[in-house]
Amino acid sequence: MALLELDDVTVRYGGLTAVAGVFLRVDPGEVCAIIGPNGAGKTTLFNAVTGHAALTSGAIRFRAERIDGLAPHVVSAKGVRRTFQNGGLFGELTALENVLAGLHTQVPTGFFGVLFGQPAARASERAATARARKLLEVMGIGHLADQPTRALSGGQQRMVEIVRALATRPPLLLLDEPAVGLAPAVREQLLGVIRRLVKEEEIAVVLIEHAIEFVMTVSDRIVVLNDGKVIADGTPVEVRGNREVLEAYLGH
């Protein structure tokens, strides 16, 4: 059974059609990249999946359940987590605290349970902290766990944001340009981390990315958008040799 299905999804803003009749299927354990030139509809597609954009027509299903029309926090609670291009971290909090903020819903006894020292709450808090520190280590930034995020580089902040999204063990993770602003060495590290997490955490990843070599290496499948339409859907080898993709996206 598909984890995520988009069935003839169209999104219009007034007279502008941002996404036009898109069909998409993402299976568990798959890394699917969505690429295309600026204005192709990639971010609008992410917004539609996560409840930030209303559909004009079509349907979106997550685990066979319709999620189009649901509020973003409801979609997130169902297991669809997302990062954004512009971050969204709390600069005054440490990297660890930012990750724990994303885990607050998994402490079943809540804030007051922790405050008043209830044993179950304390145990949940310790487990959440251990998981957060482990993921920061996996990302190669464990040594920065207790640093305020405003003191971190842009690339380090992006890593923290990805860890925060991963911390709740979401079945589906949407990454919006995860490699942007990263040095080549850090980009290579991120590539390895994504593949490792897909295997170990048993999640699916859908990513928007302009770094074409990163996409070709990390992805199992690539979907290419142009003018809101899917013009290619296949393996990296198939997409790299697609003439329409070369003309629309790579300019050849």
mmCIF file with all atom_site columns, N, CA and C in Angstrom, residues 94-151:
data_model
loop_
_atom_site.group_PDB
_atom_site.id
_atom_site.type_symbol
_atom_site.label_atom_id
_atom_site.label_alt_id
_atom_site.label_comp_id
_atom_site.label_asym_id
_atom_site.label_entity_id
_atom_site.label_seq_id
_atom_site.pdbx_PDB_ins_code
_atom_site.Cartn_x
_atom_site.Cartn_y
_atom_site.Cartn_z
_atom_site.occupancy
_atom_site.B_iso_or_equiv
_atom_site.pdbx_formal_charge
_atom_site.auth_seq_id
_atom_site.auth_comp_id
_atom_site.auth_asym_id
_atom_site.auth_atom_id
_atom_site.pdbx_PDB_model_num
ATOM 1   N N  . THR A 1 94  ? 18.580 26.362 22.881 1.00 0.00 ? 94  THR A N  1
ATOM 2   C CA . THR A 1 94  ? 19.691 25.552 22.399 1.00 0.00 ? 94  THR A CA 1
ATOM 3   C C  . THR A 1 94  ? 19.207 24.597 21.309 1.00 0.00 ? 94  THR A C  1
ATOM 4   N N  . ALA A 1 95  ? 20.168 23.985 20.633 1.00 0.00 ? 95  ALA A N  1
ATOM 5   C CA . ALA A 1 95  ? 19.808 22.990 19.617 1.00 0.00 ? 95  ALA A CA 1
ATOM 6   C C  . ALA A 1 95  ? 18.990 21.871 20.238 1.00 0.00 ? 95  ALA A C  1
ATOM 7   N N  . LEU A 1 96  ? 19.411 21.384 21.397 1.00 0.00 ? 96  LEU A N  1
ATOM 8   C CA . LEU A 1 96  ? 18.684 20.320 22.088 1.00 0.00 ? 96  LEU A CA 1
ATOM 9   C C  . LEU A 1 96  ? 17.269 20.758 22.448 1.00 0.00 ? 96  LEU A C  1
ATOM 10  N N  . GLU A 1 97  ? 17.129 21.959 22.958 1.00 0.00 ? 97  GLU A N  1
ATOM 11  C CA . GLU A 1 97  ? 15.804 22.454 23.359 1.00 0.00 ? 97  GLU A CA 1
ATOM 12  C C  . GLU A 1 97  ? 14.882 22.607 22.164 1.00 0.00 ? 97  GLU A C  1
ATOM 13  N N  . ASN A 1 98  ? 15.435 23.003 21.012 1.00 0.00 ? 98  ASN A N  1
ATOM 14  C CA . ASN A 1 98  ? 14.620 23.106 19.805 1.00 0.00 ? 98  ASN A CA 1
ATOM 15  C C  . ASN A 1 98  ? 14.081 21.742 19.395 1.00 0.00 ? 98  ASN A C  1
ATOM 16  N N  . VAL A 1 99  ? 14.923 20.721 19.487 1.00 0.00 ? 99  VAL A N  1
ATOM 17  C CA . VAL A 1 99  ? 14.471 19.375 19.146 1.00 0.00 ? 99  VAL A CA 1
ATOM 18  C C  . VAL A 1 99  ? 13.420 18.907 20.144 1.00 0.00 ? 99  VAL A C  1
ATOM 19  N N  . LEU A 1 100 ? 13.636 19.155 21.420 1.00 0.00 ? 100 LEU A N  1
ATOM 20  C CA . LEU A 1 100 ? 12.677 18.745 22.451 1.00 0.00 ? 100 LEU A CA 1
ATOM 21  C C  . LEU A 1 100 ? 11.334 19.454 22.278 1.00 0.00 ? 100 LEU A C  1
ATOM 22  N N  . ALA A 1 101 ? 11.373 20.688 21.751 1.00 0.00 ? 101 ALA A N  1
ATOM 23  C CA . ALA A 1 101 ? 10.115 21.401 21.504 1.00 0.00 ? 101 ALA A CA 1
ATOM 24  C C  . ALA A 1 101 ? 9.262  20.643 20.497 1.00 0.00 ? 101 ALA A C  1
ATOM 25  N N  . GLY A 1 102 ? 9.907  19.986 19.544 1.00 0.00 ? 102 GLY A N  1
ATOM 26  C CA . GLY A 1 102 ? 9.174  19.189 18.568 1.00 0.00 ? 102 GLY A CA 1
ATOM 27  C C  . GLY A 1 102 ? 8.677  17.869 19.121 1.00 0.00 ? 102 GLY A C  1
ATOM 28  N N  . LEU A 1 103 ? 9.189  17.479 20.294 1.00 0.00 ? 103 LEU A N  1
ATOM 29  C CA . LEU A 1 103 ? 8.811  16.208 20.913 1.00 0.00 ? 103 LEU A CA 1
ATOM 30  C C  . LEU A 1 103 ? 7.786  16.373 22.030 1.00 0.00 ? 103 LEU A C  1
ATOM 31  N N  . HIS A 1 104 ? 7.331  17.609 22.282 1.00 0.00 ? 104 HIS A N  1
ATOM 32  C CA . HIS A 1 104 ? 6.506  17.847 23.467 1.00 0.00 ? 104 HIS A CA 1
ATOM 33  C C  . HIS A 1 104 ? 5.209  17.045 23.454 1.00 0.00 ? 104 HIS A C  1
ATOM 34  N N  . THR A 1 105 ? 4.679  16.757 22.255 1.00 0.00 ? 105 THR A N  1
ATOM 35  C CA . THR A 1 105 ? 3.420  16.003 22.186 1.00 0.00 ? 105 THR A CA 1
ATOM 36  C C  . THR A 1 105 ? 3.601  14.542 22.546 1.00 0.00 ? 105 THR A C  1
ATOM 37  N N  . GLN A 1 106 ? 4.855  14.078 22.604 1.00 0.00 ? 106 GLN A N  1
ATOM 38  C CA . GLN A 1 106 ? 5.099  12.676 22.934 1.00 0.00 ? 106 GLN A CA 1
ATOM 39  C C  . GLN A 1 106 ? 5.382  12.456 24.412 1.00 0.00 ? 106 GLN A C  1
ATOM 40  N N  . VAL A 1 107 ? 5.294  13.526 25.215 1.00 0.00 ? 107 VAL A N  1
ATOM 41  C CA . VAL A 1 107 ? 5.381  13.374 26.670 1.00 0.00 ? 107 VAL A CA 1
ATOM 42  C C  . VAL A 1 107 ? 3.948  13.273 27.168 1.00 0.00 ? 107 VAL A C  1
ATOM 43  N N  . PRO A 1 108 ? 3.439  12.056 27.412 1.00 0.00 ? 108 PRO A N  1
ATOM 44  C CA . PRO A 1 108 ? 2.014  11.842 27.609 1.00 0.00 ? 108 PRO A CA 1
ATOM 45  C C  . PRO A 1 108 ? 1.419  12.544 28.807 1.00 0.00 ? 108 PRO A C  1
ATOM 46  N N  . THR A 1 109 ? 2.229  12.814 29.842 1.00 0.00 ? 109 THR A N  1
ATOM 47  C CA . THR A 1 109 ? 1.671  13.447 31.030 1.00 0.00 ? 109 THR A CA 1
ATOM 48  C C  . THR A 1 109 ? 1.772  14.961 30.983 1.00 0.00 ? 109 THR A C  1
ATOM 49  N N  . GLY A 1 110 ? 2.371  15.486 29.924 1.00 0.00 ? 110 GLY A N  1
ATOM 50  C CA . GLY A 1 110 ? 2.337  16.911 29.683 1.00 0.00 ? 110 GLY A CA 1
ATOM 51  C C  . GLY A 1 110 ? 3.302  17.727 30.524 1.00 0.00 ? 110 GLY A C  1
ATOM 52  N N  . PHE A 1 111 ? 3.216  19.027 30.313 1.00 0.00 ? 111 PHE A N  1
ATOM 53  C CA . PHE A 1 111 ? 4.134  19.980 30.947 1.00 0.00 ? 111 PHE A CA 1
ATOM 54  C C  . PHE A 1 111 ? 4.038  19.945 32.473 1.00 0.00 ? 111 PHE A C  1
ATOM 55  N N  . PHE A 1 112 ? 2.818  19.921 33.000 1.00 0.00 ? 112 PHE A N  1
ATOM 56  C CA . PHE A 1 112 ? 2.653  19.978 34.445 1.00 0.00 ? 112 PHE A CA 1
ATOM 57  C C  . PHE A 1 112 ? 3.134  18.694 35.118 1.00 0.00 ? 112 PHE A C  1
ATOM 58  N N  . GLY A 1 113 ? 3.036  17.575 34.400 1.00 0.00 ? 113 GLY A N  1
ATOM 59  C CA . GLY A 1 113 ? 3.576  16.337 34.943 1.00 0.00 ? 113 GLY A CA 1
ATOM 60  C C  . GLY A 1 113 ? 5.073  16.434 35.141 1.00 0.00 ? 113 GLY A C  1
ATOM 61  N N  . VAL A 1 114 ? 5.755  17.024 34.156 1.00 0.00 ? 114 VAL A N  1
ATOM 62  C CA . VAL A 1 114 ? 7.203  17.233 34.288 1.00 0.00 ? 114 VAL A CA 1
ATOM 63  C C  . VAL A 1 114 ? 7.492  18.218 35.410 1.00 0.00 ? 114 VAL A C  1
ATOM 64  N N  . LEU A 1 115 ? 6.718  19.317 35.458 1.00 0.00 ? 115 LEU A N  1
ATOM 65  C CA . LEU A 1 115 ? 6.942  20.375 36.431 1.00 0.00 ? 115 LEU A CA 1
ATOM 66  C C  . LEU A 1 115 ? 6.831  19.856 37.860 1.00 0.00 ? 115 LEU A C  1
ATOM 67  N N  . PHE A 1 116 ? 5.840  18.999 38.103 1.00 0.00 ? 116 PHE A N  1
ATOM 68  C CA . PHE A 1 116 ? 5.603  18.514 39.454 1.00 0.00 ? 116 PHE A CA 1
ATOM 69  C C  . PHE A 1 116 ? 6.249  17.153 39.740 1.00 0.00 ? 116 PHE A C  1
ATOM 70  N N  . GLY A 1 117 ? 7.094  16.706 38.836 1.00 0.00 ? 117 GLY A N  1
ATOM 71  C CA . GLY A 1 117 ? 7.922  15.557 39.123 1.00 0.00 ? 117 GLY A CA 1
ATOM 72  C C  . GLY A 1 117 ? 7.239  14.215 39.073 1.00 0.00 ? 117 GLY A C  1
ATOM 73  N N  . GLN A 1 118 ? 6.167  14.091 38.318 1.00 0.00 ? 118 GLN A N  1
ATOM 74  C CA . GLN A 1 118 ? 5.518  12.794 38.207 1.00 0.00 ? 118 GLN A CA 1
ATOM 75  C C  . GLN A 1 118 ? 6.496  11.812 37.559 1.00 0.00 ? 118 GLN A C  1
ATOM 76  N N  . PRO A 1 119 ? 6.624  10.593 38.107 1.00 0.00 ? 119 PRO A N  1
ATOM 77  C CA . PRO A 1 119 ? 7.615  9.637  37.589 1.00 0.00 ? 119 PRO A CA 1
ATOM 78  C C  . PRO A 1 119 ? 7.465  9.340  36.101 1.00 0.00 ? 119 PRO A C  1
ATOM 79  N N  . ALA A 1 120 ? 6.233  9.147  35.639 1.00 0.00 ? 120 ALA A N  1
ATOM 80  C CA . ALA A 1 120 ? 6.024  8.836  34.220 1.00 0.00 ? 120 ALA A CA 1
ATOM 81  C C  . ALA A 1 120 ? 6.485  9.982  33.342 1.00 0.00 ? 120 ALA A C  1
ATOM 82  N N  . ALA A 1 121 ? 6.221  11.202 33.809 1.00 0.00 ? 121 ALA A N  1
ATOM 83  C CA . ALA A 1 121 ? 6.628  12.376 33.038 1.00 0.00 ? 121 ALA A CA 1
ATOM 84  C C  . ALA A 1 121 ? 8.140  12.497 32.991 1.00 0.00 ? 121 ALA A C  1
ATOM 85  N N  . ARG A 1 122 ? 8.783  12.240 34.135 1.00 0.00 ? 122 ARG A N  1
ATOM 86  C CA . ARG A 1 122 ? 10.242 12.300 34.176 1.00 0.00 ? 122 ARG A CA 1
ATOM 87  C C  . ARG A 1 122 ? 10.860 11.253 33.250 1.00 0.00 ? 122 ARG A C  1
ATOM 88  N N  . ALA A 1 123 ? 10.308 10.059 33.241 1.00 0.00 ? 123 ALA A N  1
ATOM 89  C CA . ALA A 1 123 ? 10.818 8.996  32.377 1.00 0.00 ? 123 ALA A CA 1
ATOM 90  C C  . ALA A 1 123 ? 10.653 9.368  30.912 1.00 0.00 ? 123 ALA A C  1
ATOM 91  N N  . SER A 1 124 ? 9.497  9.939  30.550 1.00 0.00 ? 124 SER A N  1
ATOM 92  C CA . SER A 1 124 ? 9.259  10.362 29.172 1.00 0.00 ? 124 SER A CA 1
ATOM 93  C C  . SER A 1 124 ? 10.215 11.466 28.766 1.00 0.00 ? 124 SER A C  1
ATOM 94  N N  . GLU A 1 125 ? 10.464 12.384 29.700 1.00 0.00 ? 125 GLU A N  1
ATOM 95  C CA . GLU A 1 125 ? 11.385 13.486 29.425 1.00 0.00 ? 125 GLU A CA 1
ATOM 96  C C  . GLU A 1 125 ? 12.795 12.958 29.191 1.00 0.00 ? 125 GLU A C  1
ATOM 97  N N  . ARG A 1 126 ? 13.225 11.999 30.015 1.00 0.00 ? 126 ARG A N  1
ATOM 98  C CA . ARG A 1 126 ? 14.567 11.424 29.833 1.00 0.00 ? 126 ARG A CA 1
ATOM 99  C C  . ARG A 1 126 ? 14.683 10.697 28.504 1.00 0.00 ? 126 ARG A C  1
ATOM 100 N N  . ALA A 1 127 ? 13.639 9.953  28.126 1.00 0.00 ? 127 ALA A N  1
ATOM 101 C CA . ALA A 1 127 ? 13.664 9.227  26.849 1.00 0.00 ? 127 ALA A CA 1
ATOM 102 C C  . ALA A 1 127 ? 13.715 10.195 25.676 1.00 0.00 ? 127 ALA A C  1
ATOM 103 N N  . ALA A 1 128 ? 12.938 11.285 25.761 1.00 0.00 ? 128 ALA A N  1
ATOM 104 C CA . ALA A 1 128 ? 12.926 12.283 24.686 1.00 0.00 ? 128 ALA A CA 1
ATOM 105 C C  . ALA A 1 128 ? 14.285 12.949 24.558 1.00 0.00 ? 128 ALA A C  1
ATOM 106 N N  . THR A 1 129 ? 14.907 13.267 25.693 1.00 0.00 ? 129 THR A N  1
ATOM 107 C CA . THR A 1 129 ? 16.222 13.913 25.675 1.00 0.00 ? 129 THR A CA 1
ATOM 108 C C  . THR A 1 129 ? 17.278 12.983 25.080 1.00 0.00 ? 129 THR A C  1
ATOM 109 N N  . ALA A 1 130 ? 17.213 11.708 25.455 1.00 0.00 ? 130 ALA A N  1
ATOM 110 C CA . ALA A 1 130 ? 18.176 10.745 24.918 1.00 0.00 ? 130 ALA A CA 1
ATOM 111 C C  . ALA A 1 130 ? 18.029 10.607 23.410 1.00 0.00 ? 130 ALA A C  1
ATOM 112 N N  . ARG A 1 131 ? 16.794 10.564 22.931 1.00 0.00 ? 131 ARG A N  1
ATOM 113 C CA . ARG A 1 131 ? 16.578 10.447 21.487 1.00 0.00 ? 131 ARG A CA 1
ATOM 114 C C  . ARG A 1 131 ? 17.068 11.699 20.763 1.00 0.00 ? 131 ARG A C  1
ATOM 115 N N  . ALA A 1 132 ? 16.779 12.863 21.315 1.00 0.00 ? 132 ALA A N  1
ATOM 116 C CA . ALA A 1 132 ? 17.211 14.110 20.690 1.00 0.00 ? 132 ALA A CA 1
ATOM 117 C C  . ALA A 1 132 ? 18.733 14.170 20.585 1.00 0.00 ? 132 ALA A C  1
ATOM 118 N N  . ARG A 1 133 ? 19.406 13.810 21.657 1.00 0.00 ? 133 ARG A N  1
ATOM 119 C CA . ARG A 1 133 ? 20.878 13.834 21.635 1.00 0.00 ? 133 ARG A CA 1
ATOM 120 C C  . ARG A 1 133 ? 21.429 12.817 20.633 1.00 0.00 ? 133 ARG A C  1
ATOM 121 N N  . LYS A 1 134 ? 20.804 11.640 20.548 1.00 0.00 ? 134 LYS A N  1
ATOM 122 C CA . LYS A 1 134 ? 21.261 10.630 19.606 1.00 0.00 ? 134 LYS A CA 1
ATOM 123 C C  . LYS A 1 134 ? 21.150 11.133 18.167 1.00 0.00 ? 134 LYS A C  1
ATOM 124 N N  . LEU A 1 135 ? 20.016 11.761 17.829 1.00 0.00 ? 135 LEU A N  1
ATOM 125 C CA . LEU A 1 135 ? 19.827 12.253 16.462 1.00 0.00 ? 135 LEU A CA 1
ATOM 126 C C  . LEU A 1 135 ? 20.781 13.400 16.145 1.00 0.00 ? 135 LEU A C  1
ATOM 127 N N  . LEU A 1 136 ? 21.044 14.255 17.114 1.00 0.00 ? 136 LEU A N  1
ATOM 128 C CA . LEU A 1 136 ? 22.024 15.327 16.895 1.00 0.00 ? 136 LEU A CA 1
ATOM 129 C C  . LEU A 1 136 ? 23.405 14.737 16.635 1.00 0.00 ? 136 LEU A C  1
ATOM 130 N N  . GLU A 1 137 ? 23.741 13.654 17.339 1.00 0.00 ? 137 GLU A N  1
ATOM 131 C CA . GLU A 1 137 ? 25.021 12.970 17.096 1.00 0.00 ? 137 GLU A CA 1
ATOM 132 C C  . GLU A 1 137 ? 25.055 12.384 15.690 1.00 0.00 ? 137 GLU A C  1
ATOM 133 N N  . VAL A 1 138 ? 23.953 11.746 15.270 1.00 0.00 ? 138 VAL A N  1
ATOM 134 C CA . VAL A 1 138 ? 23.881 11.156 13.932 1.00 0.00 ? 138 VAL A CA 1
ATOM 135 C C  . VAL A 1 138 ? 24.117 12.226 12.871 1.00 0.00 ? 138 VAL A C  1
ATOM 136 N N  . MET A 1 139 ? 23.589 13.423 13.099 1.00 0.00 ? 139 MET A N  1
ATOM 137 C CA . MET A 1 139 ? 23.751 14.521 12.156 1.00 0.00 ? 139 MET A CA 1
ATOM 138 C C  . MET A 1 139 ? 25.140 15.160 12.232 1.00 0.00 ? 139 MET A C  1
ATOM 139 N N  . GLY A 1 140 ? 25.940 14.710 13.193 1.00 0.00 ? 140 GLY A N  1
ATOM 140 C CA . GLY A 1 140 ? 27.286 15.261 13.313 1.00 0.00 ? 140 GLY A CA 1
ATOM 141 C C  . GLY A 1 140 ? 27.358 16.563 14.063 1.00 0.00 ? 140 GLY A C  1
ATOM 142 N N  . ILE A 1 141 ? 26.296 16.913 14.803 1.00 0.00 ? 141 ILE A N  1
ATOM 143 C CA . ILE A 1 141 ? 26.284 18.176 15.547 1.00 0.00 ? 141 ILE A CA 1
ATOM 144 C C  . ILE A 1 141 ? 25.977 17.945 17.025 1.00 0.00 ? 141 ILE A C  1
ATOM 145 N N  . GLY A 1 142 ? 26.276 16.746 17.506 1.00 0.00 ? 142 GLY A N  1
ATOM 146 C CA . GLY A 1 142 ? 26.032 16.458 18.911 1.00 0.00 ? 142 GLY A CA 1
ATOM 147 C C  . GLY A 1 142 ? 26.783 17.390 19.840 1.00 0.00 ? 142 GLY A C  1
ATOM 148 N N  . HIS A 1 143 ? 27.973 17.842 19.421 1.00 0.00 ? 143 HIS A N  1
ATOM 149 C CA . HIS A 1 143 ? 28.781 18.734 20.255 1.00 0.00 ? 143 HIS A CA 1
ATOM 150 C C  . HIS A 1 143 ? 28.175 20.131 20.371 1.00 0.00 ? 143 HIS A C  1
ATOM 151 N N  . LEU A 1 144 ? 27.159 20.398 19.556 1.00 0.00 ? 144 LEU A N  1
ATOM 152 C CA . LEU A 1 144 ? 26.501 21.713 19.580 1.00 0.00 ? 144 LEU A CA 1
ATOM 153 C C  . LEU A 1 144 ? 25.150 21.678 20.294 1.00 0.00 ? 144 LEU A C  1
ATOM 154 N N  . ALA A 1 145 ? 24.843 20.555 20.924 1.00 0.00 ? 145 ALA A N  1
ATOM 155 C CA . ALA A 1 145 ? 23.511 20.370 21.524 1.00 0.00 ? 145 ALA A CA 1
ATOM 156 C C  . ALA A 1 145 ? 23.149 21.473 22.504 1.00 0.00 ? 145 ALA A C  1
ATOM 157 N N  . ASP A 1 146 ? 24.122 21.981 23.252 1.00 0.00 ? 146 ASP A N  1
ATOM 158 C CA . ASP A 1 146 ? 23.823 22.952 24.301 1.00 0.00 ? 146 ASP A CA 1
ATOM 159 C C  . ASP A 1 146 ? 24.151 24.385 23.888 1.00 0.00 ? 146 ASP A C  1
ATOM 160 N N  . GLN A 1 147 ? 24.357 24.587 22.579 1.00 0.00 ? 147 GLN A N  1
ATOM 161 C CA . GLN A 1 147 ? 24.600 25.925 22.059 1.00 0.00 ? 147 GLN A CA 1
ATOM 162 C C  . GLN A 1 147 ? 23.289 26.549 21.585 1.00 0.00 ? 147 GLN A C  1
ATOM 163 N N  . PRO A 1 148 ? 23.083 27.868 21.821 1.00 0.00 ? 148 PRO A N  1
ATOM 164 C CA . PRO A 1 148 ? 21.883 28.517 21.275 1.00 0.00 ? 148 PRO A CA 1
ATOM 165 C C  . PRO A 1 148 ? 21.919 28.488 19.752 1.00 0.00 ? 148 PRO A C  1
ATOM 166 N N  . THR A 1 149 ? 20.781 28.222 19.119 1.00 0.00 ? 149 THR A N  1
ATOM 167 C CA . THR A 1 149 ? 20.797 28.047 17.669 1.00 0.00 ? 149 THR A CA 1
ATOM 168 C C  . THR A 1 149 ? 21.157 29.329 16.937 1.00 0.00 ? 149 THR A C  1
ATOM 169 N N  . ARG A 1 150 ? 20.935 30.485 17.548 1.00 0.00 ? 150 ARG A N  1
ATOM 170 C CA . ARG A 1 150 ? 21.310 31.728 16.870 1.00 0.00 ? 150 ARG A CA 1
ATOM 171 C C  . ARG A 1 150 ? 22.817 31.836 16.675 1.00 0.00 ? 150 ARG A C  1
ATOM 172 N N  . ALA A 1 151 ? 23.603 31.060 17.458 1.00 0.00 ? 151 ALA A N  1
ATOM 173 C CA . ALA A 1 151 ? 25.055 31.089 17.349 1.00 0.00 ? 151 ALA A CA 1
ATOM 174 C C  . ALA A 1 151 ? 25.580 30.090 16.327 1.00 0.00 ? 151 ALA A C  1
#
